[in-house]
């Protein structure tokens, strides 16, 4: 095993900062610093804004820029490769190349490697900086011959994190000492009015319905119990388009549990307002809250009462949710990470545009259980994937005509004080090369009505498309 003696946080600074920012202002602050300090960063294609609620109900807001140090994992049919980097240079690599190779994504091995890399990276961090969040996530990929990046977490070169008006400011040694804490002003653009030049759906309804025939065949033969099939809608805006305006529109109208706007070393920016928790951890406690079973809301209150009654009594939705819930509980118990308990079973979560069936699972963790032990027992959840995991992957590879990327993956943060919070990347859009791609999926079981499943994806895309107007 290679050794590396440099302390990644040598001469770094951590101080208190008093400023009143919400998530929209934080997004513009990160954009401002990207413009003013981008040439001083080791990697200026890493930027992030993340807002969430902690386990105690308080909120956490993080803005991050640059990549000081981090960990990556890639996977292919023949091997898993993990690496650690500092100042843009890889200094440690670990590979697993089993003789038989892999038939599907080896999630257990991937998350085990995450844990080892996390511990090795800790030796580069001074204990004074254990509170600083590592940002990043996990992509939703299908196994292929070529290596694909599946995990990417990093310590920012510059990070502002906290809540209310009390924040902490972390900066690497090469960042100037005096960092402005004022955001760029709002662009003044009228919200919700960005005209559309072109729109494509992948797949369209006819192709979707046809493609579901073999999915239903698999379900009826009980080779799989549930499959979540996704669709993508890509918009090319006609007007000038700015990510911060789009993100502000989503935040003002649809934020509930998570808000994120991030770029992970690429040109693509991911923006979303996910309602679903993968896991929240605080020391020896953790929670997860799966969502499965959905109905569109109406503007009529009486109609919503009927919609709720239908959702909570429909066999299809109950079966879909129970598959997801009990599969997750079983996986957590099998992982042996501690005591697992269902606190709330099949309650209803109301969002501005839909009702979801929701359950809550709590964990009392054994000593030294890390965030990756928990995520590894949960991901990929049946709420966005299927049961069993390996057969679902092969079925999705035949069914979905696009790469998911971070859609249905994981994004969030963790630190070395045992605090972590990760969102499931749904209700999300990828902005790249002037186009906006919006993703949504629906859980298919043997009782599913395919027309209704298609309509569910349309409804889930609604919030992300509401910023755009078509003639």
Coordinates of C-alpha atoms in Angstrom, one line a residue:
X1 CA 0.0 0.0 0.0
X2 CA 1.4 3.4 -1.0
X3 CA 1.9 6.1 1.7
X4 CA 1.3 9.8 1.4
X5 CA 2.6 12.1 4.1
X6 CA 1.1 15.4 3.1
X7 CA -1.8 16.8 5.2
X8 CA -4.5 17.9 2.8
X9 CA -5.6 20.6 5.3
X10 CA -2.2 22.0 6.1
X11 CA -2.4 25.7 6.5
X12 CA -6.2 25.6 5.7
X13 CA -8.5 28.0 7.6
X14 CA -11.7 27.4 9.4
X15 CA -13.6 30.4 10.9
X16 CA -17.0 31.6 11.8
X17 CA -19.1 33.7 9.4
X18 CA -22.3 35.7 10.1
X19 CA -24.4 36.1 7.0
X20 CA -28.0 35.6 6.1
X21 CA -28.3 33.4 3.0
X22 CA -31.0 31.2 1.8
X23 CA -30.4 28.5 -0.8
X24 CA -31.1 30.8 -3.7
X25 CA -28.5 33.4 -2.4
X26 CA -26.1 30.6 -1.7
X27 CA -26.4 29.5 -5.4
X28 CA -25.5 33.0 -6.5
X29 CA -22.7 33.3 -4.0
X30 CA -21.1 30.1 -5.4
X31 CA -21.6 31.5 -8.9
X32 CA -19.9 34.8 -7.9
X33 CA -16.9 33.0 -6.3
X34 CA -16.6 30.7 -9.3
X35 CA -16.2 33.8 -11.5
X36 CA -13.8 35.7 -9.1
X37 CA -11.7 32.8 -7.8
X38 CA -12.1 30.0 -10.4
X39 CA -8.6 30.5 -11.7
X40 CA -7.2 29.9 -8.2
X41 CA -8.9 26.5 -7.8
X42 CA -7.3 23.2 -8.5
X43 CA -10.5 22.1 -10.2
X44 CA -13.1 24.7 -11.0
X45 CA -15.6 22.3 -12.4
X46 CA -16.6 21.2 -8.9
X47 CA -19.3 23.4 -7.3
X48 CA -22.2 22.6 -5.1
X49 CA -25.1 24.0 -3.2
X50 CA -27.0 21.6 -1.0
X51 CA -29.9 22.3 1.5
X52 CA -31.5 19.7 3.7
X53 CA -33.1 19.2 7.0
X54 CA -31.1 17.5 9.8
X55 CA -32.4 14.7 12.0
X56 CA -33.3 17.3 14.6
X57 CA -35.4 19.2 12.1
X58 CA -33.0 22.1 11.7
X59 CA -31.7 22.9 8.3
X60 CA -28.2 22.7 6.8
X61 CA -27.1 24.8 3.9
X62 CA -23.7 24.2 2.2
X63 CA -22.0 25.9 -0.7
X64 CA -18.8 24.4 -2.0
X65 CA -16.2 25.2 -4.7
X66 CA -13.2 23.3 -6.1
X67 CA -11.8 19.9 -5.2
X68 CA -9.0 19.8 -2.7
X69 CA -9.0 16.1 -2.0
X70 CA -11.3 13.2 -2.8
X71 CA -12.2 9.7 -3.6
X72 CA -13.5 8.1 -6.8
X73 CA -14.6 4.6 -7.8
X74 CA -15.2 3.2 -11.2
X75 CA -16.6 -0.2 -12.2
X76 CA -16.7 -2.5 -15.3
X77 CA -17.4 -6.1 -16.1
X78 CA -13.8 -7.0 -15.1
X79 CA -12.8 -4.8 -12.2
X80 CA -13.5 -2.2 -9.5
X81 CA -11.0 0.6 -9.2
X82 CA -10.9 3.1 -6.3
X83 CA -8.5 6.1 -6.1
X84 CA -7.7 9.0 -3.8
X85 CA -6.5 12.3 -5.1
X86 CA -5.0 15.5 -3.7
X87 CA -4.4 18.8 -5.5
X88 CA -5.5 17.2 -8.7
X89 CA -3.1 14.2 -8.6
X90 CA -3.9 10.6 -7.8
X91 CA -1.7 9.3 -5.0
X92 CA -3.4 6.0 -4.1
X93 CA -5.2 3.3 -6.1
X94 CA -6.9 0.0 -5.1
X95 CA -8.3 -2.6 -7.6
X96 CA -10.5 -5.7 -7.3
X97 CA -10.3 -8.0 -10.3
X98 CA -12.1 -11.3 -9.6
X99 CA -11.4 -14.1 -12.1
X100 CA -15.1 -14.6 -12.9
X101 CA -15.7 -10.8 -13.4
X102 CA -19.1 -9.3 -12.6
X103 CA -22.5 -9.9 -14.2
X104 CA -24.1 -6.8 -12.6
X105 CA -22.9 -3.8 -10.5
X106 CA -21.2 -5.3 -7.4
X107 CA -22.8 -2.9 -4.9
X108 CA -21.5 -4.6 -1.8
X109 CA -17.9 -4.5 -3.0
X110 CA -18.3 -0.8 -4.2
X111 CA -19.5 0.4 -0.8
X112 CA -17.0 -1.7 1.1
X113 CA -14.3 0.1 -1.0
X114 CA -16.0 3.4 -0.2
X115 CA -15.5 2.7 3.5
X116 CA -11.8 1.8 3.1
X117 CA -11.1 4.9 1.0
X118 CA -12.9 7.1 3.5
X119 CA -10.8 5.8 6.3
X120 CA -7.5 6.2 4.4
X121 CA -8.5 9.8 3.4
X122 CA -9.1 10.6 7.0
X123 CA -5.3 10.4 7.7
X124 CA -4.9 13.4 5.4
X125 CA -7.3 15.6 7.4
X126 CA -6.4 17.5 10.6
X127 CA -8.9 16.7 13.3
X128 CA -9.7 20.5 13.5
X129 CA -11.4 20.1 10.1
X130 CA -13.4 16.9 10.8
X131 CA -16.6 19.1 10.8
X132 CA -16.1 20.2 7.2
X133 CA -18.5 18.4 4.8
X134 CA -17.3 16.1 2.0
X135 CA -19.7 16.6 -0.9
X136 CA -20.6 14.3 -3.7
X137 CA -22.6 11.3 -4.7
X138 CA -23.2 8.0 -6.5
X139 CA -24.3 7.6 -10.1
X140 CA -27.0 5.2 -11.3
X141 CA -25.0 3.2 -13.9
X142 CA -25.4 -0.1 -15.7
X143 CA -22.4 -2.4 -15.9
X144 CA -20.5 -2.3 -19.2
X145 CA -17.1 -3.4 -20.6
X146 CA -15.7 0.1 -20.2
X147 CA -15.0 1.5 -16.7
X148 CA -17.7 3.9 -15.5
X149 CA -17.4 6.2 -12.6
X150 CA -20.0 5.3 -10.0
X151 CA -18.7 7.2 -6.8
X152 CA -17.2 10.6 -6.5
X153 CA -16.9 12.5 -3.1
X154 CA -14.6 15.4 -2.3
X155 CA -13.4 18.0 0.2
X156 CA -14.0 21.4 -1.4
X157 CA -11.3 24.0 -1.6
X158 CA -13.8 26.5 -0.3
X159 CA -16.9 25.7 1.7
X160 CA -19.5 27.8 3.6
X161 CA -21.8 25.7 5.7
X162 CA -24.3 26.2 8.5
X163 CA -27.9 27.4 9.1
X164 CA -29.8 30.6 9.9
X165 CA -27.2 33.3 9.9
X166 CA -24.4 31.3 11.6
X167 CA -22.0 29.6 9.2
X168 CA -18.5 28.3 9.1
X169 CA -16.1 29.1 6.3
X170 CA -13.4 26.6 5.3
X171 CA -10.7 27.6 2.8
X172 CA -7.6 25.8 1.5
X173 CA -4.2 27.5 1.9
X174 CA -4.1 28.8 -1.6
X175 CA -7.4 30.6 -1.4
X176 CA -7.2 34.3 -0.5
X177 CA -8.1 35.1 3.1
X178 CA -10.8 37.7 2.6
X179 CA -13.7 35.9 1.0
X180 CA -16.8 38.1 0.2
X181 CA -20.0 36.8 1.8
X182 CA -22.4 38.7 -0.4
X183 CA -24.2 36.9 -3.3
X184 CA -24.6 38.2 -6.8
X185 CA -27.9 40.1 -7.1
X186 CA -30.9 38.4 -8.5
X187 CA -30.9 38.6 -12.3
X188 CA -34.4 40.2 -12.3
X189 CA -35.6 37.8 -14.9
X190 CA -39.3 37.1 -14.7
X191 CA -39.7 33.7 -13.2
X192 CA -41.4 30.9 -15.0
X193 CA -41.2 32.3 -18.6
X194 CA -38.5 30.7 -20.6
X195 CA -39.8 29.8 -24.1
X196 CA -39.0 26.5 -25.7
X197 CA -37.3 26.0 -29.0
X198 CA -37.5 22.2 -29.2
X199 CA -38.7 19.3 -27.0
X200 CA -38.0 15.6 -27.3
X201 CA -39.3 12.7 -25.1
X202 CA -37.3 9.5 -24.7
X203 CA -39.3 7.3 -25.0
X204 CA -42.5 8.8 -26.2
X205 CA -45.8 7.2 -25.2
X206 CA -46.1 4.7 -28.0
X207 CA -42.5 3.5 -27.5
X208 CA -43.0 3.4 -23.7
X209 CA -46.1 1.3 -23.9
X210 CA -44.5 -1.1 -26.4
X211 CA -41.4 -1.4 -24.2
X212 CA -43.4 -2.3 -21.2
X213 CA -44.6 -5.6 -22.7
X214 CA -41.4 -7.5 -21.9
X215 CA -41.3 -5.8 -18.5
X216 CA -44.8 -7.1 -17.6
X217 CA -43.8 -10.5 -19.0
X218 CA -40.9 -10.7 -16.5
X219 CA -43.2 -9.5 -13.7
X220 CA -45.9 -12.1 -14.4
X221 CA -43.2 -14.8 -14.5
X222 CA -42.0 -13.7 -11.1
X223 CA -38.4 -13.3 -12.3
X224 CA -38.6 -9.8 -10.9
X225 CA -41.1 -8.4 -8.3
X226 CA -40.9 -4.7 -9.1
X227 CA -39.1 -2.5 -11.7
X228 CA -38.8 1.3 -11.9
X229 CA -38.6 2.4 -15.5
X230 CA -37.6 6.0 -16.2
X231 CA -38.2 8.4 -19.0
X232 CA -36.4 11.6 -20.1
X233 CA -37.7 14.8 -21.6
X234 CA -35.2 17.2 -23.1
X235 CA -36.0 20.9 -23.6
X236 CA -33.9 23.4 -25.6
X237 CA -34.7 26.9 -24.4
X238 CA -35.3 29.6 -26.9
X239 CA -34.4 32.5 -24.5
X240 CA -31.2 33.1 -22.7
X241 CA -31.1 30.6 -19.8
X242 CA -29.4 30.8 -16.4
X243 CA -29.2 27.9 -14.0
X244 CA -29.6 30.1 -10.9
X245 CA -32.9 31.5 -12.3
X246 CA -34.2 28.0 -13.0
X247 CA -33.1 26.7 -9.6
X248 CA -34.7 29.6 -7.8
X249 CA -38.0 28.9 -9.6
X250 CA -37.9 25.3 -8.4
X251 CA -36.9 26.2 -4.9
X252 CA -39.6 28.8 -4.4
X253 CA -42.4 26.5 -5.6
X254 CA -41.4 22.9 -4.8
X255 CA -38.7 22.6 -2.1
X256 CA -39.6 20.2 0.7
X257 CA -36.7 18.0 1.9
X258 CA -33.7 18.7 -0.4
X259 CA -32.5 21.3 -2.8
X260 CA -29.3 20.7 -4.8
X261 CA -27.4 22.4 -7.6
X262 CA -24.1 20.6 -8.3
X263 CA -21.4 20.0 -10.9
X264 CA -19.1 17.0 -10.4
X265 CA -16.0 17.8 -12.5
X266 CA -18.0 18.0 -15.7
X267 CA -19.8 20.6 -17.8
X268 CA -23.2 19.2 -16.8
X269 CA -25.1 20.9 -13.9
X270 CA -27.6 18.9 -11.9
X271 CA -30.5 20.8 -10.3
X272 CA -33.3 19.3 -8.2
X273 CA -35.8 19.4 -5.3
X274 CA -35.9 15.8 -4.2
X275 CA -38.5 14.8 -1.6
X276 CA -36.8 11.4 -0.8
X277 CA -34.2 10.6 1.8
X278 CA -31.6 7.9 1.3
X279 CA -30.2 8.3 4.8
X280 CA -29.6 10.9 7.5
X281 CA -27.0 10.0 10.2
X282 CA -26.1 11.7 13.4
X283 CA -23.6 9.7 15.4
X284 CA -25.2 6.5 16.5
X285 CA -28.6 7.2 15.0
X286 CA -29.9 7.1 11.4
X287 CA -33.1 7.3 9.4
X288 CA -34.4 6.6 5.9
X289 CA -37.8 7.3 4.5
X290 CA -38.8 5.4 1.3
X291 CA -41.5 6.8 -1.0
X292 CA -43.4 4.5 -3.3
X293 CA -47.0 4.8 -4.6
X294 CA -48.0 8.1 -6.2
X295 CA -51.1 10.1 -7.3
X296 CA -51.3 13.4 -9.0
X297 CA -53.0 16.2 -7.0
X298 CA -56.0 18.2 -8.1
X299 CA -56.8 21.8 -7.5
X300 CA -60.1 20.8 -6.1
X301 CA -60.1 19.8 -2.4
X302 CA -63.0 17.4 -2.6
X303 CA -61.3 15.6 -5.5
X304 CA -58.1 15.4 -3.5
X305 CA -60.0 13.5 -0.8
X306 CA -61.1 10.9 -3.3
X307 CA -57.5 10.7 -4.7
X308 CA -56.1 10.1 -1.3
X309 CA -58.7 7.3 -0.6
X310 CA -57.8 5.7 -3.9
X311 CA -54.1 5.9 -3.2
X312 CA -54.2 4.4 0.2
X313 CA -56.6 1.6 -0.8
X314 CA -55.3 0.7 -4.3
X315 CA -53.8 -2.8 -4.4
X316 CA -51.1 -1.8 -6.9
X317 CA -49.8 1.1 -4.8
X318 CA -49.9 -0.8 -1.6
X319 CA -48.0 -3.7 -3.1
X320 CA -45.5 -1.4 -4.8
X321 CA -44.8 0.4 -1.5
X322 CA -44.6 -2.8 0.6
X323 CA -42.1 -4.3 -1.8
X324 CA -39.9 -1.3 -1.4
X325 CA -40.3 -1.0 2.4
X326 CA -39.8 -4.6 3.4
X327 CA -36.9 -5.1 1.0
X328 CA -35.2 -2.1 2.5
X329 CA -35.8 -3.3 6.1
X330 CA -34.5 -6.8 5.2
X331 CA -31.4 -5.4 3.6
X332 CA -30.7 -3.2 6.6
X333 CA -31.1 -6.1 9.0
X334 CA -28.9 -8.3 6.9
X335 CA -26.2 -5.7 7.0
X336 CA -25.9 -6.1 10.8
X337 CA -25.4 -2.4 11.4
X338 CA -27.6 -2.2 14.4
X339 CA -31.3 -2.2 15.5
X340 CA -33.7 -1.5 12.7
X341 CA -37.3 -0.4 13.3
X342 CA -40.3 0.8 11.2
X343 CA -41.5 4.0 13.0
X344 CA -44.2 4.9 10.5
X345 CA -45.8 2.5 8.0
X346 CA -47.6 3.7 4.9
X347 CA -48.4 7.3 5.8
X348 CA -49.0 10.0 3.1
X349 CA -46.6 12.7 2.1
X350 CA -48.3 15.6 0.3
X351 CA -46.2 17.7 -2.1
X352 CA -47.4 20.7 -4.1
X353 CA -48.1 18.4 -7.1
X354 CA -48.6 14.9 -5.8
X355 CA -49.4 12.5 -2.9
X356 CA -46.9 9.7 -2.1
X357 CA -47.1 6.8 0.3
X358 CA -44.2 7.1 2.7
X359 CA -42.7 5.1 5.5
X360 CA -40.0 5.9 8.0
X361 CA -37.3 3.5 9.2
X362 CA -35.0 4.3 12.1
X363 CA -31.7 2.7 13.1
X364 CA -29.7 2.6 16.4
X365 CA -26.3 1.9 15.0
X366 CA -23.5 -0.2 16.3
X367 CA -20.2 1.4 17.2
X368 CA -18.0 2.6 14.2
X369 CA -20.8 2.2 11.6
X370 CA -20.1 4.7 8.8
X371 CA -22.4 6.4 6.4
X372 CA -21.3 4.0 3.6
X373 CA -22.3 1.0 5.7
X374 CA -25.8 2.4 5.8
X375 CA -26.0 3.6 2.2
X376 CA -24.5 0.2 1.1
X377 CA -27.4 -1.6 2.8
X378 CA -30.0 0.7 1.1
X379 CA -28.8 1.5 -2.3
X380 CA -30.2 1.0 -4.9
X381 CA -33.6 1.2 -3.2
X382 CA -36.6 -0.5 -4.8
X383 CA -38.2 3.0 -5.0
X384 CA -36.0 3.8 -8.0
X385 CA -34.6 0.4 -9.1
X386 CA -36.4 -2.9 -8.5
X387 CA -36.3 -6.4 -6.9
X388 CA -34.0 -8.3 -7.2
X389 CA -31.3 -5.8 -7.9
X390 CA -29.2 -7.8 -10.4
X391 CA -32.1 -8.9 -12.6
X392 CA -33.5 -5.4 -12.5
X393 CA -30.3 -4.0 -13.8
X394 CA -30.3 -6.3 -16.8
X395 CA -34.0 -5.6 -17.5
X396 CA -33.4 -1.8 -17.3
X397 CA -30.4 -2.1 -19.6
X398 CA -32.8 -3.5 -22.3
X399 CA -35.6 -1.1 -21.5
X400 CA -34.2 2.4 -21.0
X401 CA -32.6 4.0 -24.1
X402 CA -30.4 6.5 -22.2
X403 CA -27.9 6.7 -19.4
X404 CA -29.3 7.9 -16.1
X405 CA -26.2 9.6 -14.8
X406 CA -26.9 11.1 -11.4
X407 CA -30.7 10.7 -11.8
X408 CA -31.9 8.1 -9.3
X409 CA -28.4 8.2 -7.8
X410 CA -27.3 9.8 -4.5
X411 CA -26.1 13.3 -3.6
X412 CA -25.3 14.9 -0.3
X413 CA -22.5 15.2 2.3
X414 CA -20.7 13.5 5.2
X415 CA -18.0 14.5 7.6
X416 CA -15.7 12.8 10.0
X417 CA -17.8 13.8 13.0
X418 CA -20.4 11.1 12.1
X419 CA -22.9 13.4 10.4
X420 CA -24.3 12.6 7.0
X421 CA -27.3 13.5 4.8
X422 CA -27.9 12.1 1.3
X423 CA -30.8 12.7 -1.1
X424 CA -32.1 10.4 -3.7
X425 CA -31.6 12.4 -6.9
X426 CA -35.1 12.5 -8.2
X427 CA -37.3 15.5 -9.3
X428 CA -34.1 16.5 -11.0
X429 CA -32.8 18.0 -14.3
X430 CA -29.4 17.9 -16.0
X431 CA -28.4 21.2 -17.7
X432 CA -25.7 20.6 -20.4
X433 CA -24.8 22.3 -23.7
X434 CA -27.8 24.7 -23.5
X435 CA -30.3 21.8 -23.1
X436 CA -32.3 20.8 -20.0
X437 CA -33.0 17.1 -19.5
X438 CA -35.7 16.2 -17.0
X439 CA -36.1 12.6 -15.6
X440 CA -38.9 10.7 -14.0
X441 CA -39.7 7.1 -13.3
X442 CA -42.6 4.9 -12.2
X443 CA -42.7 1.7 -10.3
X444 CA -44.1 -1.2 -12.3
X445 CA -45.6 -4.3 -10.7
X446 CA -47.7 -7.1 -12.3
X447 CA -50.9 -5.2 -11.5
X448 CA -49.7 -2.0 -13.2
X449 CA -51.8 0.0 -15.7
X450 CA -49.2 1.1 -18.2
X451 CA -51.1 4.2 -19.4
X452 CA -51.4 5.3 -15.7
X453 CA -47.7 4.6 -15.2
X454 CA -46.8 6.8 -18.2
X455 CA -49.1 9.6 -16.8
X456 CA -47.3 9.3 -13.5
X457 CA -44.0 10.1 -15.1
X458 CA -45.6 13.1 -16.9
X459 CA -46.8 14.4 -13.5
X460 CA -43.5 13.9 -11.8
X461 CA -41.8 15.9 -14.6
X462 CA -44.3 18.7 -14.2
X463 CA -42.5 20.8 -11.6
X464 CA -39.2 20.6 -13.5
X465 CA -40.9 21.6 -16.8
X466 CA -43.0 24.4 -15.2
X467 CA -40.3 27.0 -15.9
X468 CA -40.6 26.5 -19.6
X469 CA -43.4 27.7 -21.9
X470 CA -44.4 26.2 -25.2
X471 CA -46.5 28.0 -27.8

